[in-house]
Structure formats: C-alpha cells, structure tokens
Coordinates of C-alpha atoms in Angstrom, one line a residue:
X1 CA -9.3 189.8 105.7
X2 CA -9.0 191.1 102.2
X3 CA -9.0 194.5 100.7
X4 CA -11.0 195.7 97.7
X5 CA -9.6 194.6 94.4
X6 CA -11.1 197.6 92.7
X7 CA -8.8 200.2 94.3
X8 CA -5.2 199.9 92.8
X9 CA -4.1 202.8 94.9
X10 CA -4.9 201.2 98.1
X11 CA -3.1 197.9 97.1
X12 CA 0.1 199.9 96.1
X13 CA -0.1 201.6 99.5
X14 CA -0.5 198.5 101.4
X15 CA 2.4 196.7 99.7
X16 CA 4.6 199.7 100.2
X17 CA 3.8 199.7 103.9
X18 CA 4.8 195.8 103.8
X19 CA 8.1 196.5 101.9
X20 CA 7.0 194.8 98.7
X21 CA 6.8 195.9 95.2
X22 CA 3.1 196.6 94.3
X23 CA 1.5 194.6 91.6
X24 CA -1.4 195.7 89.4
X25 CA -4.6 193.8 89.2
X26 CA -3.3 192.2 86.1
X27 CA -0.2 190.9 88.0
X28 CA 2.1 193.3 86.3
X29 CA 4.5 195.5 88.6
X30 CA 3.7 198.9 89.0
X31 CA 7.1 200.0 89.6
X32 CA 9.2 199.6 86.3
X33 CA 12.4 198.5 88.3
X34 CA 10.8 195.7 90.4
X35 CA 12.6 192.4 90.3
X36 CA 10.4 189.7 88.7
X37 CA 12.4 186.9 90.4
X38 CA 10.4 187.4 93.7
X39 CA 8.1 184.6 92.0
X40 CA 4.7 186.5 92.4
X41 CA 2.2 185.2 90.1
X42 CA -0.9 186.8 88.6
X43 CA -4.1 186.0 90.3
X44 CA -2.6 185.5 93.8
X45 CA -3.8 188.1 96.2
X46 CA -1.1 190.2 97.9
X47 CA 0.3 189.2 101.1
X48 CA -0.9 191.0 104.3
X49 CA 0.2 190.6 107.8
X50 CA -3.0 189.5 108.8
X51 CA -3.1 186.4 106.6
X52 CA -3.2 183.1 108.3
X53 CA -0.3 180.7 108.2
X54 CA 2.3 183.7 107.6
X55 CA 5.2 182.5 109.8
X56 CA 7.4 185.7 110.0
X57 CA 6.9 189.0 111.6
X58 CA 6.3 192.0 109.0
X59 CA 9.6 193.4 107.6
X60 CA 10.8 196.3 109.3
X61 CA 9.5 199.6 108.2
X62 CA 12.1 202.3 107.3
X63 CA 12.1 205.3 109.5
X64 CA 11.8 207.9 107.0
X65 CA 8.8 206.2 105.5
X66 CA 5.3 206.8 106.7
X67 CA 2.9 204.0 108.0
X68 CA -0.2 204.1 106.3
X69 CA -2.9 201.5 107.6
X70 CA -5.7 200.7 105.3
X71 CA -9.2 199.8 106.1
X72 CA -10.2 196.2 106.7
X73 CA -13.4 194.7 105.9
X74 CA -14.7 191.5 107.5
X75 CA -18.0 189.7 107.2
X76 CA -19.7 191.0 110.4
X77 CA -17.7 194.3 110.8
X78 CA -15.5 196.9 109.2
X79 CA -11.8 198.3 111.0
X80 CA -11.0 201.8 110.0
X81 CA -7.4 202.7 110.6
X82 CA -6.0 205.3 113.2
X83 CA -4.9 208.8 112.2
X84 CA -1.3 208.3 110.9
X85 CA -0.2 211.5 112.4
X86 CA -1.1 210.2 115.7
X87 CA 1.6 208.6 118.0
X88 CA 1.8 204.9 118.0
X89 CA -0.2 203.2 120.7
X90 CA 1.9 202.6 124.0
X91 CA 2.6 199.0 124.9
X92 CA 3.8 197.6 128.1
X93 CA 7.0 195.4 128.2
X94 CA 6.9 192.1 126.5
X95 CA 6.7 189.1 129.2
X96 CA 9.1 186.3 128.3
X97 CA 7.2 183.4 126.1
X98 CA 4.3 185.9 125.7
X99 CA 1.2 184.3 123.6
X100 CA -1.6 186.3 125.3
X101 CA -2.8 189.6 124.5
X102 CA -5.2 192.0 126.0
X103 CA -7.7 193.5 123.8
X104 CA -9.7 196.5 124.9
X105 CA -12.1 199.0 123.6
X106 CA -14.4 196.5 122.3
X107 CA -17.9 197.6 121.3
X108 CA -20.6 196.8 123.9
X109 CA -22.6 194.6 121.5
X110 CA -19.7 192.7 120.4
X111 CA -19.7 188.9 120.7
X112 CA -17.2 186.3 121.0
X113 CA -17.9 185.3 117.4
X114 CA -16.8 188.7 116.1
X115 CA -13.6 188.7 118.2
X116 CA -12.8 185.1 116.5
X117 CA -13.6 186.6 113.2
X118 CA -11.3 189.6 113.6
X119 CA -8.2 187.7 115.3
X120 CA -8.3 184.2 113.8
X121 CA -6.7 185.7 110.8
X122 CA -3.5 186.4 112.9
X123 CA -3.1 182.8 113.9
X124 CA -4.7 179.8 115.6
X125 CA -6.4 181.0 118.8
X126 CA -6.3 178.5 121.8
X127 CA -8.5 180.5 124.2
X128 CA -10.6 183.7 124.7
X129 CA -11.5 185.0 127.8
X130 CA -14.0 187.7 127.5
X131 CA -15.1 189.9 130.2
X132 CA -18.8 191.3 131.0
X133 CA -17.0 194.7 130.0
X134 CA -15.5 195.9 127.0
X135 CA -12.1 194.0 127.0
X136 CA -10.9 190.2 126.8
X137 CA -7.7 188.1 126.7
X138 CA -6.8 186.0 123.7
X139 CA -4.3 183.3 123.8
X140 CA -2.6 182.3 120.5
X141 CA -0.7 179.0 119.6
X142 CA 2.6 180.7 118.8
X143 CA 4.4 183.8 119.9
X144 CA 4.7 185.4 116.4
X145 CA 0.9 185.8 116.2
X146 CA 1.0 188.1 119.0
X147 CA 3.0 190.6 117.0
X148 CA 0.3 190.2 114.1
X149 CA -2.3 191.0 116.6
X150 CA -0.6 194.2 117.9
X151 CA -0.9 195.4 114.2
X152 CA -4.6 196.1 115.0
X153 CA -4.3 198.2 118.0
X154 CA -5.5 201.7 117.3
X155 CA -8.1 200.5 114.7
X156 CA -11.8 201.7 115.1
X157 CA -14.2 198.8 114.9
X158 CA -17.8 199.2 113.6
X159 CA -20.4 196.3 113.7
X160 CA -22.0 196.3 110.3
X161 CA -23.2 199.6 109.1
X162 CA -24.6 200.8 112.4
X163 CA -23.5 204.1 114.0
X164 CA -24.7 203.2 117.4
X165 CA -22.2 204.0 120.1
X166 CA -22.8 200.6 121.4
X167 CA -21.6 199.0 118.1
X168 CA -18.2 201.0 117.8
X169 CA -15.3 201.1 119.7
X170 CA -11.5 201.8 119.5
X171 CA -9.2 198.4 119.9
X172 CA -6.4 198.6 122.2
X173 CA -4.1 195.5 121.8
X174 CA -1.3 194.9 124.3
X175 CA 1.0 192.2 125.7
X176 CA -0.7 190.2 128.5
X177 CA 1.1 188.6 131.3
X178 CA -0.3 184.9 131.7
X179 CA 1.0 182.2 134.1
X180 CA 0.4 179.6 131.4
X181 CA 2.9 181.3 129.0
X182 CA 5.4 181.9 131.6
X183 CA 5.3 178.2 132.5
X184 CA 5.5 177.1 129.1
X185 CA 8.5 179.5 128.5
X186 CA 10.4 178.3 131.7
X187 CA 9.9 174.5 130.5
X188 CA 11.2 175.4 127.2
X189 CA 14.3 177.2 128.8
X190 CA 14.8 174.2 131.1
X191 CA 14.7 171.8 128.2
X192 CA 17.3 174.0 126.3
X193 CA 19.4 174.1 129.5
X194 CA 19.3 170.2 129.5
X195 CA 20.3 170.0 125.9
X196 CA 23.0 172.3 126.4
X197 CA 24.5 170.4 129.4
X198 CA 24.2 167.2 127.6
X199 CA 26.0 168.9 124.5
X200 CA 28.8 170.2 126.6
X201 CA 28.9 166.9 128.6
X202 CA 29.2 164.9 125.3
X203 CA 31.8 167.4 123.9
X204 CA 33.9 167.0 127.3
X205 CA 33.6 163.1 127.1
X206 CA 34.9 163.3 123.4
X207 CA 37.8 165.6 124.5
X208 CA 38.8 163.8 127.7
X209 CA 42.0 161.5 127.2
X210 CA 41.2 157.9 127.5
X211 CA 41.7 156.3 130.9
X212 CA 45.1 154.1 131.5
X213 CA 44.5 150.5 131.0
X214 CA 44.1 148.7 134.5
X215 CA 47.2 147.1 136.1
X216 CA 46.8 143.1 136.5
X217 CA 47.4 141.7 139.7
X218 CA 50.7 140.0 140.5
X219 CA 51.2 136.4 139.5
X220 CA 54.0 134.2 138.5
X221 CA 53.0 134.3 134.8
X222 CA 52.5 138.2 134.9
X223 CA 55.9 138.5 136.7
X224 CA 57.6 136.5 133.9
X225 CA 56.1 138.8 131.3
X226 CA 56.9 142.1 133.1
X227 CA 60.6 140.6 133.5
X228 CA 61.0 140.1 129.8
X229 CA 59.5 143.5 128.9
X230 CA 62.0 145.0 131.5
X231 CA 64.7 143.7 129.2
X232 CA 63.2 145.4 126.1
X233 CA 64.0 149.3 125.6
X234 CA 60.7 149.8 123.7
X235 CA 58.6 148.1 126.5
X236 CA 60.6 149.2 129.5
X237 CA 58.3 152.4 130.6
X238 CA 55.2 150.2 130.6
X239 CA 56.9 147.5 132.5
X240 CA 58.5 149.7 135.1
X241 CA 54.9 151.4 135.7
X242 CA 53.5 147.9 136.3
X243 CA 56.4 147.1 138.6
X244 CA 55.9 150.2 140.7
X245 CA 52.1 149.6 141.0
X246 CA 52.8 146.2 142.2
X247 CA 55.1 147.3 144.8
X248 CA 52.8 150.2 146.1
X249 CA 50.0 147.7 146.3
X250 CA 52.0 145.5 148.7
X251 CA 52.4 142.4 146.5
X252 CA 56.0 141.9 148.0
X253 CA 56.2 138.9 150.5
X254 CA 58.6 136.3 151.2
X255 CA 57.8 133.9 148.5
X256 CA 57.8 136.7 145.7
X257 CA 60.8 138.8 147.0
X258 CA 63.4 137.1 144.8
X259 CA 61.3 137.7 141.9
X260 CA 61.0 141.4 142.6
X261 CA 64.6 141.8 143.3
X262 CA 65.3 140.3 140.1
X263 CA 63.0 142.8 138.2
X264 CA 64.4 145.7 140.3
X265 CA 68.1 144.4 139.2
X266 CA 66.7 144.6 135.6
X267 CA 65.5 148.0 136.0
X268 CA 68.8 149.1 137.2
X269 CA 70.6 147.9 134.4
X270 CA 68.9 150.3 132.3
X271 CA 70.6 153.1 134.1
X272 CA 73.9 152.5 132.2
X273 CA 72.0 152.8 128.8
X274 CA 70.2 155.9 130.2
X275 CA 73.7 157.6 130.8
X276 CA 75.0 156.6 127.4
X277 CA 71.9 158.1 125.8
X278 CA 72.6 161.4 127.6
X279 CA 76.3 161.4 126.7
X280 CA 75.5 160.8 123.2
X281 CA 72.9 163.8 123.3
X282 CA 75.5 166.0 124.9
X283 CA 78.0 165.2 122.4
X284 CA 75.5 166.1 119.7
X285 CA 75.1 169.3 121.4
X286 CA 78.9 170.2 121.6
X287 CA 78.9 169.4 118.0
X288 CA 76.2 171.8 117.2
X289 CA 77.8 174.3 119.3
X290 CA 81.0 173.9 117.5
X291 CA 79.2 174.4 114.1
X292 CA 77.4 177.4 115.4
X293 CA 80.8 178.9 116.6
X294 CA 82.4 178.3 113.4
X295 CA 79.5 179.8 111.3
X296 CA 79.7 182.8 113.6
X297 CA 83.2 183.3 113.1
X298 CA 82.7 183.2 109.4
X299 CA 79.9 185.6 109.4
X300 CA 82.2 188.0 111.7
X301 CA 84.9 187.8 109.2
X302 CA 82.8 188.8 106.3
X303 CA 81.4 191.7 108.4
X304 CA 85.2 192.8 109.2
X305 CA 85.6 192.8 105.4
X306 CA 82.4 195.0 104.7
X307 CA 83.5 197.3 107.6
X308 CA 86.9 197.5 105.9
X309 CA 85.5 198.4 102.5
X310 CA 83.4 201.2 104.1
X311 CA 86.6 202.4 105.9
X312 CA 88.5 202.3 102.6
X313 CA 85.7 204.3 100.9
X314 CA 85.6 207.0 103.7
X315 CA 89.2 207.8 103.0
X316 CA 89.9 211.2 101.2
X317 CA 91.1 210.1 97.9
X318 CA 87.7 208.1 97.4
X319 CA 85.5 210.2 99.7
X320 CA 85.8 213.5 97.5
X321 CA 84.6 211.8 94.6
X322 CA 81.0 210.8 96.0
X323 CA 78.1 213.1 96.2
X324 CA 76.7 214.3 99.3
X325 CA 73.7 211.8 99.3
X326 CA 76.3 208.9 98.5
X327 CA 78.3 209.9 101.4
X328 CA 75.4 210.0 103.8
X329 CA 74.2 206.6 102.7
X330 CA 77.8 205.1 103.0
X331 CA 78.1 206.5 106.5
X332 CA 74.8 205.3 107.6
X333 CA 75.7 201.9 106.2
X334 CA 79.0 201.9 107.9
X335 CA 77.4 202.5 111.2
X336 CA 74.9 199.7 110.9
X337 CA 77.6 197.3 109.8
X338 CA 79.8 198.1 112.8
X339 CA 77.0 197.9 115.0
X340 CA 75.8 194.5 113.9
X341 CA 79.6 193.6 114.0
X342 CA 80.0 194.4 117.4
X343 CA 76.8 192.3 118.2
X344 CA 78.3 189.3 116.5
X345 CA 81.5 189.8 118.2
X346 CA 80.3 190.3 121.7
X347 CA 78.3 187.0 121.3
X348 CA 81.2 184.9 119.8
X349 CA 83.2 186.3 122.8
X350 CA 80.7 185.3 125.3
X351 CA 80.7 181.8 123.9
X352 CA 84.4 181.5 124.1
X353 CA 84.3 183.0 127.6
X354 CA 82.0 180.1 128.6
X355 CA 84.3 177.6 127.0
X356 CA 87.2 178.9 128.9
X357 CA 85.2 178.9 132.0
X358 CA 84.1 175.2 131.4
X359 CA 87.7 174.3 130.6
X360 CA 88.8 175.7 133.8
X361 CA 86.1 174.0 135.7
X362 CA 86.9 170.6 134.1
X363 CA 90.5 171.0 134.9
X364 CA 89.7 171.8 138.5
X365 CA 87.2 169.0 138.5
X366 CA 89.8 166.4 137.0
X367 CA 92.4 167.3 139.8
X368 CA 90.0 167.0 142.4
X369 CA 88.4 163.8 140.9
X370 CA 91.7 162.2 140.5
X371 CA 92.5 162.7 144.1
X372 CA 89.1 161.8 145.4
X373 CA 88.3 158.6 143.2
X374 CA 90.6 156.5 145.2
X375 CA 89.5 157.7 148.6
X376 CA 85.7 157.8 147.5
X377 CA 85.9 154.0 146.4
X378 CA 87.6 153.0 149.8
X379 CA 85.2 155.1 151.7
X380 CA 82.3 153.6 150.0
X381 CA 83.6 150.1 150.4
X382 CA 84.1 150.7 154.2
X383 CA 80.6 152.1 154.4
X384 CA 79.2 148.9 152.7
X385 CA 81.2 146.7 155.0
X386 CA 79.6 148.6 158.1
X387 CA 76.3 148.3 156.8
X388 CA 76.4 144.5 156.2
X389 CA 78.3 144.2 159.6
X390 CA 75.3 146.1 161.2
X391 CA 72.8 143.9 159.5
X392 CA 74.5 140.7 160.4
X393 CA 74.8 141.9 163.9
X394 CA 70.8 142.6 164.0
X395 CA 70.2 139.1 162.4
X396 CA 72.5 137.6 165.2
X397 CA 70.3 139.6 168.0
X398 CA 67.3 138.3 166.6
X399 CA 68.5 134.4 166.4
X400 CA 69.6 135.1 170.1
X401 CA 66.1 136.2 171.1
X402 CA 64.5 133.3 169.3
X403 CA 66.7 131.1 171.3
X404 CA 65.8 132.6 174.6
X405 CA 62.2 132.6 173.8
X406 CA 62.6 128.8 172.9
X407 CA 64.4 128.4 176.4
X408 CA 61.8 130.1 178.3
X409 CA 59.0 128.0 176.6
X410 CA 61.0 124.8 177.0
X411 CA 61.4 125.7 180.7
X412 CA 57.7 126.4 181.3
X413 CA 56.5 123.3 179.6
X414 CA 58.9 120.9 181.2
X415 CA 59.1 119.0 177.9
X416 CA 62.8 117.9 177.5
X417 CA 62.0 115.0 175.6
X418 CA 60.5 116.6 172.7
X419 CA 62.7 115.9 169.5
X420 CA 61.0 118.7 167.6
X421 CA 62.6 121.4 169.8
X422 CA 65.8 119.8 170.2
X423 CA 66.1 119.6 166.4
X424 CA 65.2 123.2 166.4
X425 CA 67.7 124.3 169.0
X426 CA 70.4 122.3 167.2
X427 CA 69.5 123.8 163.8
X428 CA 69.5 127.5 165.7
X429 CA 72.9 126.8 167.2
X430 CA 74.3 125.7 163.8
X431 CA 73.1 129.0 162.2
X432 CA 74.3 131.0 165.1
X433 CA 77.9 129.6 164.9
X434 CA 77.7 130.2 161.0
X435 CA 76.7 133.7 161.4
X436 CA 79.5 134.3 164.2
X437 CA 81.8 132.9 161.7
X438 CA 80.9 135.0 158.9
X439 CA 80.8 138.0 161.3
X440 CA 84.5 137.5 162.1
X441 CA 85.3 137.3 158.5
X442 CA 83.8 140.4 157.8
X443 CA 85.4 142.0 160.6
X444 CA 88.7 140.9 159.4
X445 CA 88.0 142.4 156.0
X446 CA 86.8 145.7 157.5
X447 CA 90.1 145.9 159.4
X448 CA 92.2 145.0 156.4
X449 CA 90.3 147.7 154.3
X450 CA 90.9 150.3 157.1
X451 CA 94.6 149.5 157.0
X452 CA 94.6 150.0 153.3
X453 CA 93.0 153.2 153.6
X454 CA 95.4 154.6 156.3
X455 CA 98.2 153.7 154.1
X456 CA 96.9 155.0 151.0
X457 CA 96.2 158.3 153.0
X458 CA 100.0 158.1 154.3
X459 CA 101.1 157.8 150.5
X460 CA 98.9 160.8 149.5
X461 CA 100.6 162.9 152.2
X462 CA 104.0 162.0 151.0
X463 CA 103.0 162.8 147.4
X464 CA 101.8 166.3 148.5
X465 CA 105.0 167.1 150.4
X466 CA 107.1 166.1 147.2
X467 CA 104.9 168.3 145.0
X468 CA 105.5 171.0 147.3
X469 CA 109.3 170.7 147.4
X470 CA 109.2 170.6 143.3
X471 CA 107.3 173.8 143.4
X472 CA 109.8 175.4 145.7
X473 CA 112.7 174.2 143.7
X474 CA 111.2 175.5 140.4
X475 CA 110.4 178.9 141.9
X476 CA 114.1 179.2 143.2
X477 CA 115.5 178.2 139.5
X478 CA 113.2 180.8 138.0
X479 CA 114.5 183.3 140.4
X480 CA 118.0 182.5 139.5
X481 CA 117.5 182.6 135.7
X482 CA 115.7 186.0 136.2
X483 CA 118.9 187.5 138.2
X484 CA 121.0 186.1 135.8
X485 CA 119.2 187.7 132.9
X486 CA 119.1 191.0 134.7
X487 CA 122.9 190.8 135.1
X488 CA 123.4 190.1 131.6
X489 CA 121.2 192.6 130.0
X490 CA 121.6 195.9 132.3
X491 CA 121.8 198.3 129.4
X492 CA 118.8 197.1 127.6
X493 CA 116.8 197.2 130.8
X494 CA 118.0 200.8 131.5
X495 CA 117.2 201.7 127.8
X496 CA 113.7 200.2 127.7
X497 CA 113.0 201.0 131.4
X498 CA 110.6 203.9 130.4
X499 CA 109.1 203.6 126.8
X500 CA 106.2 205.9 128.0
X501 CA 107.5 209.6 128.3
X502 CA 104.8 211.4 129.6
X503 CA 101.5 210.9 131.5
X504 CA 99.4 212.1 128.0
X505 CA 101.2 208.8 126.5
X506 CA 100.2 206.6 129.4
X507 CA 96.7 207.7 129.1
X508 CA 96.7 207.0 125.3
X509 CA 98.1 203.6 125.9
X510 CA 95.2 202.8 128.2
X511 CA 92.6 204.1 126.0
X512 CA 94.2 202.0 122.8
X513 CA 94.4 199.0 125.1
X514 CA 90.7 199.2 126.0
X515 CA 89.7 199.7 122.4
X516 CA 91.8 196.9 121.1
X517 CA 90.8 194.7 123.8
X518 CA 87.1 195.1 122.7
X519 CA 88.3 194.1 119.0
X520 CA 90.1 190.8 119.5
X521 CA 90.7 190.4 115.6
X522 CA 92.4 193.7 115.6
X523 CA 92.1 197.3 114.0
X524 CA 93.9 199.4 111.5
X525 CA 95.9 202.6 112.7
X526 CA 93.3 204.7 110.8
X527 CA 90.3 203.2 112.7
X528 CA 92.2 203.5 116.0
X529 CA 92.8 207.3 115.1
X530 CA 89.3 208.1 114.2
X531 CA 88.4 206.7 117.5
X532 CA 91.0 208.9 119.2
X533 CA 89.9 212.1 117.3
X534 CA 86.5 211.9 118.8
X535 CA 88.4 212.4 122.3
X536 CA 91.1 214.8 121.1
X537 CA 91.4 216.2 117.4
X538 CA 95.0 217.3 118.0
X539 CA 96.3 213.6 118.3
X540 CA 98.5 212.7 115.1
X541 CA 98.6 209.4 113.5
X542 CA 102.5 209.2 113.4
X543 CA 102.8 209.7 117.1
X544 CA 100.3 207.1 117.8
X545 CA 102.0 204.6 115.4
X546 CA 105.5 205.4 117.2
X547 CA 104.2 204.9 120.7
X548 CA 102.6 201.5 119.8
X549 CA 105.8 200.5 118.1
X550 CA 107.9 201.2 121.1
X551 CA 105.6 199.0 123.3
X552 CA 106.4 195.5 121.7
X553 CA 105.0 193.6 124.8
X554 CA 101.7 195.6 124.7
X555 CA 100.8 195.9 121.0
X556 CA 101.6 193.7 118.1
X557 CA 101.3 194.6 114.5
X558 CA 100.2 191.7 111.9
X559 CA 99.3 191.5 108.1
X560 CA 95.9 190.4 107.3
X561 CA 94.1 189.7 104.0
X562 CA 95.2 188.6 100.6
X563 CA 96.4 190.8 97.4
X564 CA 94.2 194.0 97.1
X565 CA 92.8 193.2 100.7
X566 CA 96.2 193.2 102.3
X567 CA 95.9 195.6 105.5
X568 CA 98.1 196.1 108.6
X569 CA 96.3 195.5 112.0
X570 CA 97.2 196.2 115.6
X571 CA 96.4 193.8 118.1
X572 CA 96.5 194.1 121.9
X573 CA 98.8 191.3 123.4
X574 CA 99.3 192.7 126.8
X575 CA 98.3 189.6 128.6
X576 CA 100.8 187.6 126.9
X577 CA 103.4 190.2 127.4
X578 CA 102.7 190.4 131.0
X579 CA 103.7 186.5 131.3
X580 CA 106.9 187.1 129.2
X581 CA 108.2 190.0 131.0

C-alpha cells in the first residue's frame, strides 16, 4: 500500500499521525526543528503501519492529537477512511496469544485474492477461512500483525471504480478466538515455565552448600590415621566426627574395642586444653572489663571537672557579667553535662556492684569448696569403688552361670572322660578364684576408705566446734572492750549523744545522705545547698555546713583538685561510720 506522492499535505498528515517528522518530496524536513539524526534518506518512501516487515506496533498517539486516517489505494480496490468525528470501532477483549482476526463488512463480490491483497501488507498470512457471507477469518504468523490489521477497522472498501452496492462495504476488524492460537500460547507458556523452573533449579544448585564428604568404614589403617588426627588440635574436629560416625554405625566389637577405647581416651585428653582455652578467654574478658572501667572512670572525672566549671560560672561574681543568652546556654550545657555525668556514674556504679557481688559469691564458693573438696573426692572414690565392686560381682555371677551350664551339659552327655571340658572347668575355676581374691581386695580397700571418710568427718566436726568457741570468745572480748570504753569516756558520750537537735535537722541529714550516696565522688556545699533550695528556699548554707561538721561519722570533708581547681567536697561515709561506732 502506498500513498500518492503528488500530495505533500497527505504525506505530512500521515507522518504526523505516526509520530514522525514529515518529509517533503525532495527529502527535506518540512518542520524546521526536525532532528536529522534519525537517518531518513531521500528517495525512501515514508514508513506506514501497513508496510510489510514492520516489527513494532505504531507508536502511541497523544490523546490531544486528532487521529486522521488517509485514503489507501490498492491494485484492485480503494480504502476510504472513516469519519474522524465518529467514535473508534468497538473491539472485544483480546484473547491470549491471539493471531487470528475477524473481518466483517466485506463486499459481496469480494474474492479471497482481494482479501489477501488488502491484508498481506500487515504481515505473513498463514490461513484464510472465508464464509459464503460477507466475513472471513485471517490467521497471521505473529501477534503484532493483528494490531496492524485492526488499523483498517472502519475503512470503506470499493472494488475498482464501481459504485454498485455489491462492490462496496465497510470493514470491521476484531480479535477472534481460535483454538490453534490458544494451544500455541499454552505451549509457549509451558515452555517458559519449564525454563523458569530449570533456571531456579540451577540457581538453587549453585547456592546449595556442598555435601559433607562420606565417612570411610572402619579398618585398622583408618583407625591409626584417626588416632593420629585426634592428637592434632587442628584436625581434632574432623577426627571426632569420624569417631562418632563409627560408634553410631556399630563398628565397635570385641576385636576393635581396645582401639576405640584408646581413641576415646585421646578425645578425653583434649578436655584440659579446652578448659585452658576457656580460662584464657575469660582472662582476656576480665582485662577488657578492667580497661573499660578505667576509661569510664577517667571520662567521669572529666565530666566532674566540666560540671565544676559550669557551677563556678553560675556563681554570682561571674554570673552577673554574662548576657541573658549566654546564661541560658550555660544553664542548658550544665543540665546536659549533669545528665550525661549521672548516666556514666550509674553505669560505673553498676559495674562496681556486679564486681562486689561476684567477689562475695567467689568468697562463699571458696569457703564451701574448701570444705567440700575433700568430702567430694572421698565420696567420688567410694562411688567408683562401689561401681567396680558391682561390676566384679556381676562378672562373678556370669562365670558361675557358665559353670552351672557346663555341669548340666556334662551330666546330660555323661562324658566325664572328655579332656577339653575338664580343661575348661579348670580354667573357669582358676578365673573364679582370681576374681574372688580381687573382690576381697576391693572390699578391704572400700572398708578402709569408709573408715578414712568417717575419720575426716569427725575431724571436721571438731574443727567446726573449735571455730564456734573462738567466735564466742571474740564476741565476749569485743563486749568487754566496748564496756571499758563506755566507762572511760562517759563525758564525751553524753556530749555527743544528741548531735541532731530537731526533727527538721534529722530530715535534712536524711536528704543530704541520699544526695551524697548518689554522688560517690562527693559534692561541694554549694551543689548540696542548690539541691536543698529546690525543696526549701529558707535553708541557709552555713547551717547546713555546721550540721554536717557535727556528724563526723556520717559526713566527711575532703580536698580535691590541684592549684586553681582546688575544691572542698563533702562525702557520705555513714556505712563506714556505722562499723566504727
């Protein structure tokens, strides 16, 4: 299908409909801003959607641009475009894999040759099924050709120049549902699914970890190799896995029991190495904890210094010289530094509490362990002797049963002259005598160990009684010393009997003790009074300092810092004072 070359306006409209820049007859672009990089040369006819071999669907037409179809001239017929003001022809839903179109509105005198002439420009036609009435079905080779055929829907067809009603018609092209199209589409989908499954399987095979190597069966040669590997720390895990597999397979028998026992003994020798490794790791962890604690305490000291700077800046002799914005910033910085300081302080105190708890637990465990080590050792020896005694007793019973069975067989067969049975009986009797002697020795050793255990228990009871007597004597001596001190210093006791004069001072002592207990590094008297002023504005700094100086066993004053940073700090020492008093 071609358009008349003599009409440049028609060419421009057609190219505009296809979304291309129109070319003139001489090949020059009509629009001045057309990009010449598209590579369209002179003498080449413009591309239309009806040209054969066009492998793409026509580009989408902008919604605001009116679609204008042009007249199409063929050898035997002419196609006139529909009215552009009419709505587009309705189409059914596109079936999957559709390659067949329904064409209706054909002229009565239209032949199959005319249909091929009109639609072969859309693509390769595989089959045409023409009806006796004015419609047919056309099957194309590819799916995109159907979209080209739908472009002709709505065109009026005229055969030659005849105006007879039988030589005219209005084409209606629509999707057709064909079983061949559906079958090919399903085959294609199955093929794609197979390819996808194969791709996923290959991906899973690539990502799957390799299978462990198979464990060889037991033999004397393999046993010697595994025994050597068990002695090597780097190959121990592999050798232990092999040993475990052999034991679970049931490779242990009477002939190989000694070999397996030696391998198990080699595995047991690695327990000490593992314990030493664990101890080394625990030591490293303790060193890291100590370093962290030291670094945290250094950070906390620096925070204390920063907070002290803020507090000194907040005093009146320096505070009055700052502007309002500077005062606001200093107060905000002070609050932030105090919050961070308190967080670090709590963390450090938590670490110290944990250490104290661990130390107390260790002391308790040490005292209990020292008492129980000897007992546990003796008890374990006694239990081992009991187990050995039981095993020997069971072996003795087994030998007795064998002897009885042999005697019964001998009585049944009445063959007393058989030398082999006599030899067996002698051997069994000798073994029985040896086992009895060994059993007697074990029983004697067991009795001796029991006597030693009883003796150790008696010694332990005597030591505990002596400890109790010593504790009672110490308590009596401390009471006597306390009574003598009371008799020597009655005046001091009467003078210092009531350092707190009122209930208000008692409340102040409790609040100050709580505040200083939270600050283990101490606090200045200004810091303490700033905290108390939040509770009561009438509290005087001199009264608070006088009250704290009176309670020497509860509060203690220390000097901290060097040079210009020298500062007096009060600390809470009530727990130590409680022990002293």
